[in-house]
Amino acid sequence: MFVGDSISKDQYESLICILHSAVPNTNYSLSTSDGKIDIFELTEYGIKVMRNQNVYLVDLVQEKVGHVLRLDSIQGGKLWLGIDVLVFNTFHWWNRKTWDYIEFRGNYVKDLDHIVALNIALRTWAGWVRANINPQNTTVFFQGLSPTHYNGSMWNETKADRCIGQTEPVLGTKYPGGIPPELAVQKGAIESLSDVIKFFDTTNLSLFRKDGHPSKFNPNGATGGVDCLHWCLPGVPDTWNEILYNLIIA
Ligand SMILES: *[C@@H]1O[C@H](CO)[C@@H](O)[C@H](O)[C@H]1NC(C)=O
Ligand SMILES: *[C@@H]1O[C@H](CO)[C@@H](O)[C@H](O)[C@H]1NC(C)=O
Ligand SMILES: *[C@@H]1O[C@H](CO)[C@@H](O)[C@H](O)[C@H]1NC(C)=O
Ligand SMILES: *[C@@H]1O[C@H](CO)[C@@H](O)[C@H](O)[C@H]1NC(C)=O
């Protein structure tokens, strides 16, 4: 099961396409459970691949005061029990203030530095994993952050219009824009759980792929967006899945 934002959806769709193309003649089904979990099933093989949309991992709830992001609450975790392999991701929504308040240990604040909030939430999540996951039954991965390519200065092409017209990866071995600071926060927050959680670091390789986004060919282009955030499946998400597969069988 993939849990996270729409980046997890890219990876889920990539994986089900890979599986289907490996066994094109077997029966498959696509369904949704409670509107919260997408399920792809290869019935003959008894395999399910699932996706749970949950952008912060901790809970965003409606209270009298408005929308509250509860950094110390993770009721959404009920949906993650009893799964063989869990792959988590959270990153893109921490910069989007979708809450009226952030709550932590009973204190409410209007806002909090997004890196601080992410750090607290990931520690809550790590605590949930420690308390609820038996490593003998479940393998847990945390996926590094998935970078965007909206700013050409990050790859020394100041005149670039976002990722439009990019046809090659950034060349070389060092990404000029550097590694986003949130990655260190993610690694730090789950360090103490390295016996239970495997960090599946997709950040570095994805940073180089300024050519891998839907760009102006975004199927949701009606919303006016140039998409340099999601990925075309046959590139980056397929690579993540190849790596994930090797980590699972290792
Ligand atoms: C984990 O697996 C063991 C056997 O392998 C089983 O006895 C136990 O109930 C499982 N625990 C959970 C939480 O599923
Ligand atoms: C792009 O990045 C550079 C260097 O970090 C920064 O100075 C500039 O403001 C950014 N441009 C935009 C449009 O965000
Ligand atoms: C990008 O530009 C900086 C500043 O001019 C330079 O130090 C760096 O070597 C360049 N990197 C690449 C990959 O071209
Ligand atoms: C990122 O990838 C480059 C090229 O393989 C490598 O030299 C560098 O050490 C990597 N950095 C991190 C933080 O993994």
mmCIF file of C-alpha atoms and ligand atoms in Angstrom:
data_model
loop_
_atom_site.group_PDB
_atom_site.id
_atom_site.type_symbol
_atom_site.label_atom_id
_atom_site.label_comp_id
_atom_site.label_asym_id
_atom_site.label_seq_id
_atom_site.Cartn_x
_atom_site.Cartn_y
_atom_site.Cartn_z
ATOM 1 C CA MET A 1 0.000 0.000 0.000
ATOM 2 C CA PHE A 2 1.209 3.446 -0.959
ATOM 3 C CA VAL A 3 0.235 6.181 1.496
ATOM 4 C CA GLY A 4 0.755 9.861 0.775
ATOM 5 C CA ASP A 5 -0.043 12.647 -1.641
ATOM 6 C CA SER A 6 -0.534 12.528 -5.416
ATOM 7 C CA ILE A 7 3.120 11.554 -5.866
ATOM 8 C CA SER A 8 2.115 8.212 -4.352
ATOM 9 C CA LYS A 9 -0.581 8.053 -7.007
ATOM 10 C CA ASP A 10 2.064 8.375 -9.731
ATOM 11 C CA GLN A 11 3.961 5.515 -8.197
ATOM 12 C CA TYR A 12 0.869 3.363 -7.666
ATOM 13 C CA GLU A 13 -0.193 3.835 -11.292
ATOM 14 C CA SER A 14 3.325 3.087 -12.496
ATOM 15 C CA LEU A 15 3.425 -0.151 -10.508
ATOM 16 C CA ILE A 16 0.047 -1.438 -11.656
ATOM 17 C CA CYS A 17 1.014 -0.726 -15.273
ATOM 18 C CA ILE A 18 4.280 -2.630 -14.815
ATOM 19 C CA LEU A 19 2.449 -5.583 -13.221
ATOM 20 C CA HIS A 20 -0.269 -5.630 -15.866
ATOM 21 C CA SER A 21 2.243 -5.555 -18.707
ATOM 22 C CA ALA A 22 4.095 -8.507 -17.149
ATOM 23 C CA VAL A 23 0.901 -10.633 -17.143
ATOM 24 C CA PRO A 24 -1.375 -8.954 -19.709
ATOM 25 C CA ASN A 25 -3.785 -11.889 -20.004
ATOM 26 C CA THR A 26 -4.600 -12.434 -16.356
ATOM 27 C CA ASN A 27 -7.745 -10.948 -14.789
ATOM 28 C CA TYR A 28 -7.438 -7.766 -12.839
ATOM 29 C CA SER A 29 -9.857 -5.529 -11.031
ATOM 30 C CA LEU A 30 -9.810 -1.886 -9.982
ATOM 31 C CA SER A 31 -11.958 -0.793 -7.068
ATOM 32 C CA THR A 32 -12.239 1.746 -4.286
ATOM 33 C CA SER A 33 -12.858 1.013 -0.632
ATOM 34 C CA ASP A 34 -14.799 3.660 1.352
ATOM 35 C CA GLY A 35 -13.627 6.282 -1.115
ATOM 36 C CA LYS A 36 -10.308 6.202 0.702
ATOM 37 C CA ILE A 37 -8.321 3.331 -0.746
ATOM 38 C CA ASP A 38 -7.792 2.538 -4.428
ATOM 39 C CA ILE A 39 -7.225 -1.164 -5.012
ATOM 40 C CA PHE A 40 -5.737 -2.986 -7.980
ATOM 41 C CA GLU A 41 -6.023 -6.743 -7.698
ATOM 42 C CA LEU A 42 -4.562 -9.606 -9.704
ATOM 43 C CA THR A 43 -7.066 -12.217 -8.565
ATOM 44 C CA GLU A 44 -5.251 -15.250 -9.974
ATOM 45 C CA TYR A 45 -2.119 -14.288 -8.050
ATOM 46 C CA GLY A 46 -3.810 -13.118 -4.860
ATOM 47 C CA ILE A 47 -1.983 -9.791 -5.070
ATOM 48 C CA LYS A 48 -3.367 -6.379 -4.228
ATOM 49 C CA VAL A 49 -1.679 -3.052 -4.761
ATOM 50 C CA MET A 50 -3.378 -0.213 -2.906
ATOM 51 C CA ARG A 51 -3.194 3.511 -2.459
ATOM 52 C CA ASN A 52 -4.441 5.639 0.404
ATOM 53 C CA GLN A 53 -4.496 9.383 -0.200
ATOM 54 C CA ASN A 54 -3.266 11.038 3.017
ATOM 55 C CA VAL A 55 -1.166 14.111 2.397
ATOM 56 C CA TYR A 56 0.110 14.884 5.932
ATOM 57 C CA LEU A 57 0.001 11.366 7.464
ATOM 58 C CA VAL A 58 -1.171 13.075 10.687
ATOM 59 C CA ASP A 59 -4.838 14.125 10.920
ATOM 60 C CA LEU A 60 -6.458 17.188 9.398
ATOM 61 C CA VAL A 61 -9.849 17.483 11.089
ATOM 62 C CA GLN A 62 -12.816 19.821 11.157
ATOM 63 C CA GLU A 63 -13.335 21.374 14.596
ATOM 64 C CA LYS A 64 -15.528 24.293 15.722
ATOM 65 C CA VAL A 65 -12.628 26.709 15.152
ATOM 66 C CA GLY A 66 -12.101 25.455 11.586
ATOM 67 C CA HIS A 67 -9.676 23.038 9.955
ATOM 68 C CA VAL A 68 -7.091 21.826 12.429
ATOM 69 C CA LEU A 69 -3.906 19.989 11.524
ATOM 70 C CA ARG A 70 -3.259 17.784 14.549
ATOM 71 C CA LEU A 71 0.451 17.089 14.647
ATOM 72 C CA ASP A 72 0.064 14.573 17.468
ATOM 73 C CA SER A 73 -2.858 12.572 16.103
ATOM 74 C CA ILE A 74 -2.806 9.802 13.537
ATOM 75 C CA GLN A 75 -6.254 8.218 13.446
ATOM 76 C CA GLY A 76 -5.807 7.759 9.699
ATOM 77 C CA GLY A 77 -3.373 4.963 10.572
ATOM 78 C CA LYS A 78 -6.289 2.555 11.121
ATOM 79 C CA LEU A 79 -6.277 1.997 7.373
ATOM 80 C CA TRP A 80 -2.623 0.891 7.348
ATOM 81 C CA LEU A 81 -2.919 -2.115 9.650
ATOM 82 C CA GLY A 82 -2.418 -5.657 8.413
ATOM 83 C CA ILE A 83 -0.634 -4.690 5.173
ATOM 84 C CA ASP A 84 2.498 -6.558 4.052
ATOM 85 C CA VAL A 85 4.399 -3.620 2.561
ATOM 86 C CA LEU A 86 3.736 0.047 3.326
ATOM 87 C CA VAL A 87 5.355 2.877 1.367
ATOM 88 C CA PHE A 88 4.884 6.367 2.830
ATOM 89 C CA ASN A 89 5.463 9.808 1.394
ATOM 90 C CA THR A 90 4.667 13.315 2.632
ATOM 91 C CA PHE A 91 6.141 16.574 1.390
ATOM 92 C CA HIS A 92 4.280 18.782 -1.047
ATOM 93 C CA TRP A 93 1.405 19.851 1.170
ATOM 94 C CA TRP A 94 3.440 21.221 4.082
ATOM 95 C CA ASN A 95 3.918 24.474 2.199
ATOM 96 C CA ARG A 96 0.205 24.849 1.442
ATOM 97 C CA LYS A 97 -1.676 26.253 4.352
ATOM 98 C CA THR A 98 -4.864 24.183 4.188
ATOM 99 C CA TRP A 99 -5.495 24.588 7.939
ATOM 100 C CA ASP A 100 -6.887 27.345 10.125
ATOM 101 C CA TYR A 101 -4.917 26.084 13.117
ATOM 102 C CA ILE A 102 -2.119 23.688 13.915
ATOM 103 C CA GLU A 103 -2.558 21.737 17.140
ATOM 104 C CA PHE A 104 0.163 20.073 19.182
ATOM 105 C CA ARG A 105 -0.324 18.748 22.728
ATOM 106 C CA GLY A 106 -3.473 20.816 23.192
ATOM 107 C CA ASN A 107 -1.922 24.093 21.994
ATOM 108 C CA TYR A 108 -3.378 25.807 18.956
ATOM 109 C CA VAL A 109 -1.367 28.156 16.740
ATOM 110 C CA LYS A 110 -2.353 29.877 13.498
ATOM 111 C CA ASP A 111 0.742 28.642 11.742
ATOM 112 C CA LEU A 112 4.152 27.100 12.231
ATOM 113 C CA ASP A 113 7.275 26.972 10.094
ATOM 114 C CA HIS A 114 6.546 24.131 7.692
ATOM 115 C CA ILE A 115 9.848 22.393 8.390
ATOM 116 C CA VAL A 116 9.184 22.403 12.135
ATOM 117 C CA ALA A 117 5.654 21.078 11.593
ATOM 118 C CA LEU A 118 6.873 18.361 9.231
ATOM 119 C CA ASN A 119 9.470 17.303 11.772
ATOM 120 C CA ILE A 120 6.893 16.974 14.593
ATOM 121 C CA ALA A 121 4.432 15.124 12.348
ATOM 122 C CA LEU A 122 7.044 12.629 11.194
ATOM 123 C CA ARG A 123 7.994 11.912 14.801
ATOM 124 C CA THR A 124 4.307 11.244 15.532
ATOM 125 C CA TRP A 125 4.216 8.967 12.523
ATOM 126 C CA ALA A 126 7.406 7.169 13.582
ATOM 127 C CA GLY A 127 5.849 6.618 17.018
ATOM 128 C CA TRP A 128 2.783 5.134 15.345
ATOM 129 C CA VAL A 129 4.977 2.752 13.368
ATOM 130 C CA ARG A 130 6.856 1.699 16.521
ATOM 131 C CA ALA A 131 3.601 1.035 18.363
ATOM 132 C CA ASN A 132 1.610 -0.626 15.599
ATOM 133 C CA ILE A 133 3.940 -2.411 13.224
ATOM 134 C CA ASN A 134 5.499 -5.777 13.773
ATOM 135 C CA PRO A 135 8.559 -5.791 11.494
ATOM 136 C CA GLN A 136 8.189 -9.538 11.050
ATOM 137 C CA ASN A 137 4.839 -9.071 9.365
ATOM 138 C CA THR A 138 5.167 -5.709 7.667
ATOM 139 C CA THR A 139 7.924 -3.938 5.757
ATOM 140 C CA VAL A 140 7.742 -0.156 6.059
ATOM 141 C CA PHE A 141 9.419 2.230 3.637
ATOM 142 C CA PHE A 142 9.627 5.968 3.840
ATOM 143 C CA GLN A 143 10.199 7.565 0.503
ATOM 144 C CA GLY A 144 12.449 10.598 0.195
ATOM 145 C CA LEU A 145 10.859 13.756 -1.109
ATOM 146 C CA SER A 146 9.948 14.170 -4.736
ATOM 147 C CA PRO A 147 11.425 17.413 -6.125
ATOM 148 C CA THR A 148 9.780 19.937 -8.466
ATOM 149 C CA HIS A 149 11.378 21.804 -11.380
ATOM 150 C CA TYR A 150 9.725 25.210 -11.537
ATOM 151 C CA ASN A 151 12.844 27.330 -11.135
ATOM 152 C CA GLY A 152 15.581 27.119 -13.772
ATOM 153 C CA SER A 153 18.108 28.775 -11.445
ATOM 154 C CA MET A 154 18.195 25.476 -9.627
ATOM 155 C CA TRP A 155 19.828 23.874 -12.643
ATOM 156 C CA ASN A 156 21.781 26.928 -13.860
ATOM 157 C CA GLU A 157 19.337 27.794 -16.607
ATOM 158 C CA THR A 158 17.905 31.048 -15.313
ATOM 159 C CA LYS A 159 16.003 31.728 -18.539
ATOM 160 C CA ALA A 160 14.117 28.424 -18.501
ATOM 161 C CA ASP A 161 10.317 28.755 -18.288
ATOM 162 C CA ARG A 162 9.695 26.224 -15.538
ATOM 163 C CA CYS A 163 10.218 22.701 -16.959
ATOM 164 C CA ILE A 164 8.715 23.548 -20.354
ATOM 165 C CA GLY A 165 10.699 22.162 -23.279
ATOM 166 C CA GLN A 166 13.180 20.196 -21.161
ATOM 167 C CA THR A 167 14.276 17.060 -22.986
ATOM 168 C CA GLU A 168 17.369 15.969 -21.056
ATOM 169 C CA PRO A 169 18.224 15.332 -17.419
ATOM 170 C CA VAL A 170 20.605 17.697 -15.640
ATOM 171 C CA LEU A 171 24.029 16.439 -16.603
ATOM 172 C CA GLY A 172 26.822 15.789 -14.149
ATOM 173 C CA THR A 173 26.754 14.252 -10.711
ATOM 174 C CA LYS A 174 25.888 17.255 -8.558
ATOM 175 C CA TYR A 175 22.528 19.035 -8.757
ATOM 176 C CA PRO A 176 23.349 22.770 -8.833
ATOM 177 C CA GLY A 177 20.332 23.698 -6.667
ATOM 178 C CA GLY A 178 21.395 21.314 -3.917
ATOM 179 C CA ILE A 179 19.310 18.855 -1.913
ATOM 180 C CA PRO A 180 16.088 20.360 -0.464
ATOM 181 C CA PRO A 181 16.470 20.916 3.311
ATOM 182 C CA GLU A 182 13.326 18.907 4.094
ATOM 183 C CA LEU A 183 15.204 15.713 3.223
ATOM 184 C CA ALA A 184 17.498 16.043 6.231
ATOM 185 C CA VAL A 185 14.430 16.628 8.424
ATOM 186 C CA GLN A 186 12.794 13.484 7.080
ATOM 187 C CA LYS A 187 15.929 11.414 7.633
ATOM 188 C CA GLY A 188 16.435 12.802 11.132
ATOM 189 C CA ALA A 189 12.857 12.191 12.223
ATOM 190 C CA ILE A 190 12.932 8.485 11.446
ATOM 191 C CA GLU A 191 16.596 7.735 12.220
ATOM 192 C CA SER A 192 15.806 6.063 15.526
ATOM 193 C CA LEU A 193 13.558 3.606 13.703
ATOM 194 C CA SER A 194 16.061 2.343 11.191
ATOM 195 C CA ASP A 195 15.398 -1.178 12.472
ATOM 196 C CA VAL A 196 11.723 -0.900 11.440
ATOM 197 C CA ILE A 197 11.612 1.697 8.659
ATOM 198 C CA LYS A 198 13.685 1.533 5.514
ATOM 199 C CA PHE A 199 14.456 4.922 4.045
ATOM 200 C CA PHE A 200 13.908 4.656 0.345
ATOM 201 C CA ASP A 201 15.788 7.714 -0.938
ATOM 202 C CA THR A 202 14.377 8.757 -4.294
ATOM 203 C CA THR A 203 15.295 12.425 -3.957
ATOM 204 C CA ASN A 204 18.745 12.539 -5.423
ATOM 205 C CA LEU A 205 18.009 10.651 -8.605
ATOM 206 C CA SER A 206 14.745 12.540 -9.175
ATOM 207 C CA LEU A 207 16.378 15.967 -8.764
ATOM 208 C CA PHE A 208 18.236 15.444 -12.016
ATOM 209 C CA ARG A 209 15.049 14.700 -14.004
ATOM 210 C CA LYS A 210 13.883 18.166 -15.021
ATOM 211 C CA ASP A 211 12.777 16.432 -18.245
ATOM 212 C CA GLY A 212 10.477 13.938 -16.511
ATOM 213 C CA HIS A 213 7.381 16.010 -15.725
ATOM 214 C CA PRO A 214 4.085 16.299 -17.657
ATOM 215 C CA SER A 215 4.946 20.004 -18.124
ATOM 216 C CA LYS A 216 2.426 21.732 -20.421
ATOM 217 C CA PHE A 217 1.048 18.348 -21.456
ATOM 218 C CA ASN A 218 -0.590 17.998 -18.070
ATOM 219 C CA PRO A 219 -3.942 16.285 -18.678
ATOM 220 C CA ASN A 220 -5.415 18.614 -16.032
ATOM 221 C CA GLY A 221 -4.220 21.560 -18.087
ATOM 222 C CA ALA A 222 -7.746 22.983 -17.931
ATOM 223 C CA THR A 223 -6.840 24.203 -14.451
ATOM 224 C CA GLY A 224 -4.176 26.330 -16.116
ATOM 225 C CA GLY A 225 -1.229 24.545 -14.624
ATOM 226 C CA VAL A 226 2.117 23.697 -16.091
ATOM 227 C CA ASP A 227 2.918 20.556 -14.162
ATOM 228 C CA CYS A 228 6.563 20.313 -13.082
ATOM 229 C CA LEU A 229 5.655 18.423 -9.914
ATOM 230 C CA HIS A 230 4.110 15.096 -10.968
ATOM 231 C CA TRP A 231 5.957 12.665 -13.219
ATOM 232 C CA CYS A 232 5.380 10.905 -16.512
ATOM 233 C CA LEU A 233 5.098 7.274 -15.457
ATOM 234 C CA PRO A 234 7.607 5.586 -17.812
ATOM 235 C CA GLY A 235 10.419 7.653 -16.349
ATOM 236 C CA VAL A 236 10.885 8.489 -12.724
ATOM 237 C CA PRO A 237 8.079 6.496 -10.988
ATOM 238 C CA ASP A 238 9.013 3.334 -12.902
ATOM 239 C CA THR A 239 12.571 3.782 -11.657
ATOM 240 C CA TRP A 240 11.340 4.202 -8.073
ATOM 241 C CA ASN A 241 9.396 0.953 -8.443
ATOM 242 C CA GLU A 242 12.407 -0.909 -9.822
ATOM 243 C CA ILE A 243 14.392 0.231 -6.798
ATOM 244 C CA LEU A 244 11.543 -0.613 -4.432
ATOM 245 C CA TYR A 245 11.288 -4.095 -5.920
ATOM 246 C CA ASN A 246 14.986 -4.677 -5.335
ATOM 247 C CA LEU A 247 14.709 -3.435 -1.751
ATOM 248 C CA ILE A 248 11.750 -5.758 -1.098
ATOM 249 C CA ILE A 249 13.452 -8.874 -2.433
ATOM 250 C CA ALA A 250 16.841 -7.980 -0.882
HETATM 251 C C1 LIG B 1 2.495 -11.620 12.771
HETATM 252 O O1 LIG B 1 2.781 -12.885 12.239
HETATM 253 C C2 LIG B 1 2.707 -13.936 13.198
HETATM 254 C C3 LIG B 1 3.106 -15.231 12.528
HETATM 255 O O2 LIG B 1 4.047 -15.034 11.521
HETATM 256 C C4 LIG B 1 1.299 -14.040 13.751
HETATM 257 O O3 LIG B 1 1.261 -15.018 14.765
HETATM 258 C C5 LIG B 1 0.876 -12.700 14.332
HETATM 259 O O4 LIG B 1 -0.480 -12.734 14.709
HETATM 260 C C6 LIG B 1 1.074 -11.590 13.321
HETATM 261 N N1 LIG B 1 0.810 -10.319 13.953
HETATM 262 C C7 LIG B 1 0.022 -9.417 13.410
HETATM 263 C C8 LIG B 1 -0.130 -8.134 14.178
HETATM 264 O O5 LIG B 1 -0.556 -9.588 12.358
HETATM 265 C C1 LIG B 2 14.621 30.792 -8.178
HETATM 266 O O1 LIG B 2 15.704 30.434 -7.344
HETATM 267 C C2 LIG B 2 16.604 31.508 -7.116
HETATM 268 C C3 LIG B 2 17.815 30.948 -6.391
HETATM 269 O O2 LIG B 2 17.442 30.215 -5.267
HETATM 270 C C4 LIG B 2 15.888 32.610 -6.367
HETATM 271 O O3 LIG B 2 16.752 33.698 -6.146
HETATM 272 C C5 LIG B 2 14.663 33.067 -7.163
HETATM 273 O O4 LIG B 2 13.915 33.990 -6.420
HETATM 274 C C6 LIG B 2 13.798 31.898 -7.544
HETATM 275 N N1 LIG B 2 12.783 32.315 -8.478
HETATM 276 C C7 LIG B 2 11.505 32.050 -8.311
HETATM 277 C C8 LIG B 2 10.578 32.547 -9.380
HETATM 278 O O5 LIG B 2 11.080 31.433 -7.348
HETATM 279 C C1 LIG B 3 26.188 26.511 -11.841
HETATM 280 O O1 LIG B 3 26.551 27.863 -11.641
HETATM 281 C C2 LIG B 3 27.376 28.069 -10.515
HETATM 282 C C3 LIG B 3 27.548 29.564 -10.315
HETATM 283 O O2 LIG B 3 27.848 30.189 -11.548
HETATM 284 C C4 LIG B 3 28.696 27.337 -10.744
HETATM 285 O O3 LIG B 3 29.531 27.492 -9.599
HETATM 286 C C5 LIG B 3 28.414 25.855 -10.953
HETATM 287 O O4 LIG B 3 29.610 25.178 -11.290
HETATM 288 C C6 LIG B 3 27.418 25.645 -12.070
HETATM 289 N N1 LIG B 3 27.024 24.234 -12.068
HETATM 290 C C7 LIG B 3 26.822 23.545 -13.171
HETATM 291 C C8 LIG B 3 26.420 22.114 -12.997
HETATM 292 O O5 LIG B 3 26.939 24.026 -14.279
HETATM 293 C C1 LIG B 4 23.610 12.248 -5.230
HETATM 294 O O1 LIG B 4 24.027 11.601 -6.419
HETATM 295 C C2 LIG B 4 25.339 11.954 -6.830
HETATM 296 C C3 LIG B 4 25.575 11.298 -8.166
HETATM 297 O O2 LIG B 4 25.419 9.910 -8.093
HETATM 298 C C4 LIG B 4 26.319 11.524 -5.755
HETATM 299 O O3 LIG B 4 27.618 11.910 -6.139
HETATM 300 C C5 LIG B 4 25.946 12.188 -4.430
HETATM 301 O O4 LIG B 4 26.780 11.720 -3.396
HETATM 302 C C6 LIG B 4 24.526 11.917 -4.084
HETATM 303 N N1 LIG B 4 24.162 12.688 -2.908
HETATM 304 C C7 LIG B 4 23.444 12.199 -1.925
HETATM 305 C C8 LIG B 4 23.147 13.154 -0.805
HETATM 306 O O5 LIG B 4 23.047 11.066 -1.905
#
